[in-house]
C-alpha positions as a printed NumPy array, in Angstrom:
array([[ 44.584, -20.355,  19.543],
       [ 45.028, -18.202,  16.446],
       [ 48.553, -18.146,  15.018],
       [ 50.231, -14.771,  14.771],
       [ 51.648, -15.739,  11.395],
       [ 50.25 , -18.297,   8.959],
       [ 52.147, -19.084,   5.772],
       [ 50.159, -20.776,   3.009],
       [ 51.345, -22.01 ,  -0.369],
       [ 49.154, -23.283,  -3.164],
       [ 50.16 , -26.506,  -4.844],
       [ 51.128, -26.149,  -8.482],
       [ 48.474, -27.077, -11.044],
       [ 48.331, -30.867, -10.865],
       [ 46.011, -33.516, -12.178],
       [ 43.895, -35.381,  -9.633],
       [ 44.445, -39.115, -10.199],
       [ 41.062, -40.04 ,  -8.682],
       [ 38.431, -41.028, -11.232],
       [ 35.713, -40.275,  -8.626],
       [ 36.661, -36.587,  -8.334],
       [ 34.089, -34.158,  -9.676],
       [ 35.653, -32.114, -12.485],
       [ 39.12 , -32.889, -11.082],
       [ 38.317, -31.425,  -7.691],
       [ 40.925, -31.659,  -4.963],
       [ 38.702, -30.221,  -2.211],
       [ 39.149, -31.678,   1.241],
       [ 36.172, -30.486,   3.258],
       [ 32.595, -31.511,   3.56 ],
       [ 30.252, -28.491,   3.732],
       [ 27.807, -30.233,   6.111],
       [ 30.607, -30.755,   8.637],
       [ 31.735, -27.151,   8.308],
       [ 28.174, -25.88 ,   8.772],
       [ 27.647, -28.108,  11.804],
       [ 30.833, -26.81 ,  13.373],
       [ 29.734, -23.228,  12.663],
       [ 26.606, -23.867,  14.755],
       [ 28.76 , -25.268,  17.574],
       [ 31.011, -22.187,  17.474],
       [ 28.015, -19.836,  17.45 ],
       [ 26.587, -21.592,  20.512],
       [ 29.985, -21.401,  22.237],
       [ 30.149, -17.667,  21.541],
       [ 26.65 , -17.164,  22.993],
       [ 27.528, -19.246,  26.066],
       [ 30.675, -17.191,  26.649],
       [ 28.583, -13.997,  26.469],
       [ 26.057, -15.385,  28.964],
       [ 28.863, -16.386,  31.335],
       [ 30.447, -12.926,  31.042],
       [ 27.062, -11.365,  31.926],
       [ 27.037, -13.587,  34.998],
       [ 30.527, -12.365,  35.93 ],
       [ 32.287, -15.662,  35.176],
       [ 35.384, -15.219,  33.017],
       [ 36.837, -18.686,  33.691],
       [ 38.009, -20.733,  30.705],
       [ 35.188, -22.632,  29.026],
       [ 35.407, -26.288,  28.017],
       [ 32.491, -27.642,  25.992],
       [ 31.913, -31.214,  24.918],
       [ 29.879, -32.168,  21.918],
       [ 27.002, -32.746,  21.396],
       [ 25.609, -29.558,  22.889],
       [ 22.285, -30.632,  24.337],
       [ 19.866, -28.051,  25.765],
       [ 20.771, -29.255,  29.265],
       [ 24.503, -28.812,  28.63 ],
       [ 23.939, -25.335,  27.192],
       [ 21.821, -24.354,  30.203],
       [ 24.487, -25.67 ,  32.571],
       [ 27.302, -23.94 ,  30.655],
       [ 25.378, -20.635,  30.753],
       [ 25.242, -20.918,  34.567],
       [ 21.445, -20.685,  34.517],
       [ 19.231, -22.643,  36.873],
       [ 15.768, -23.72 ,  35.715],
       [ 14.192, -22.334,  38.903],
       [ 14.946, -18.819,  37.578],
       [ 12.415, -19.292,  34.784],
       [  8.901, -18.238,  35.719],
       [  5.728, -17.683,  33.775],
       [  3.742, -14.672,  34.862]])
C-alpha cells in the first residue's frame, strides 16, 4: 500500500490563527500516537517473519490491541511447544 508516486506541496508561510498554538505551530500529529503505532508496526513485522519461518505466506490481518495471546496466535505458535528443560 505504498504509492508509486507521491506529490507533496508545502503551504506558503501563513499565520496560525489559533492562540493556543505553541510558537505558531501548525503541526498535526501527536508523537505518543506515532510512537504507539511504530510499536504496532514493529510487532506486525516480527509476526510476518515468524509466519514466513513457519511457511505461511498468507495475507496477515491484525486487530488492535495486540495482546500476547493475539501475537502468539498470529505467529502460529501453540503453547504446548514451549517446554522447560
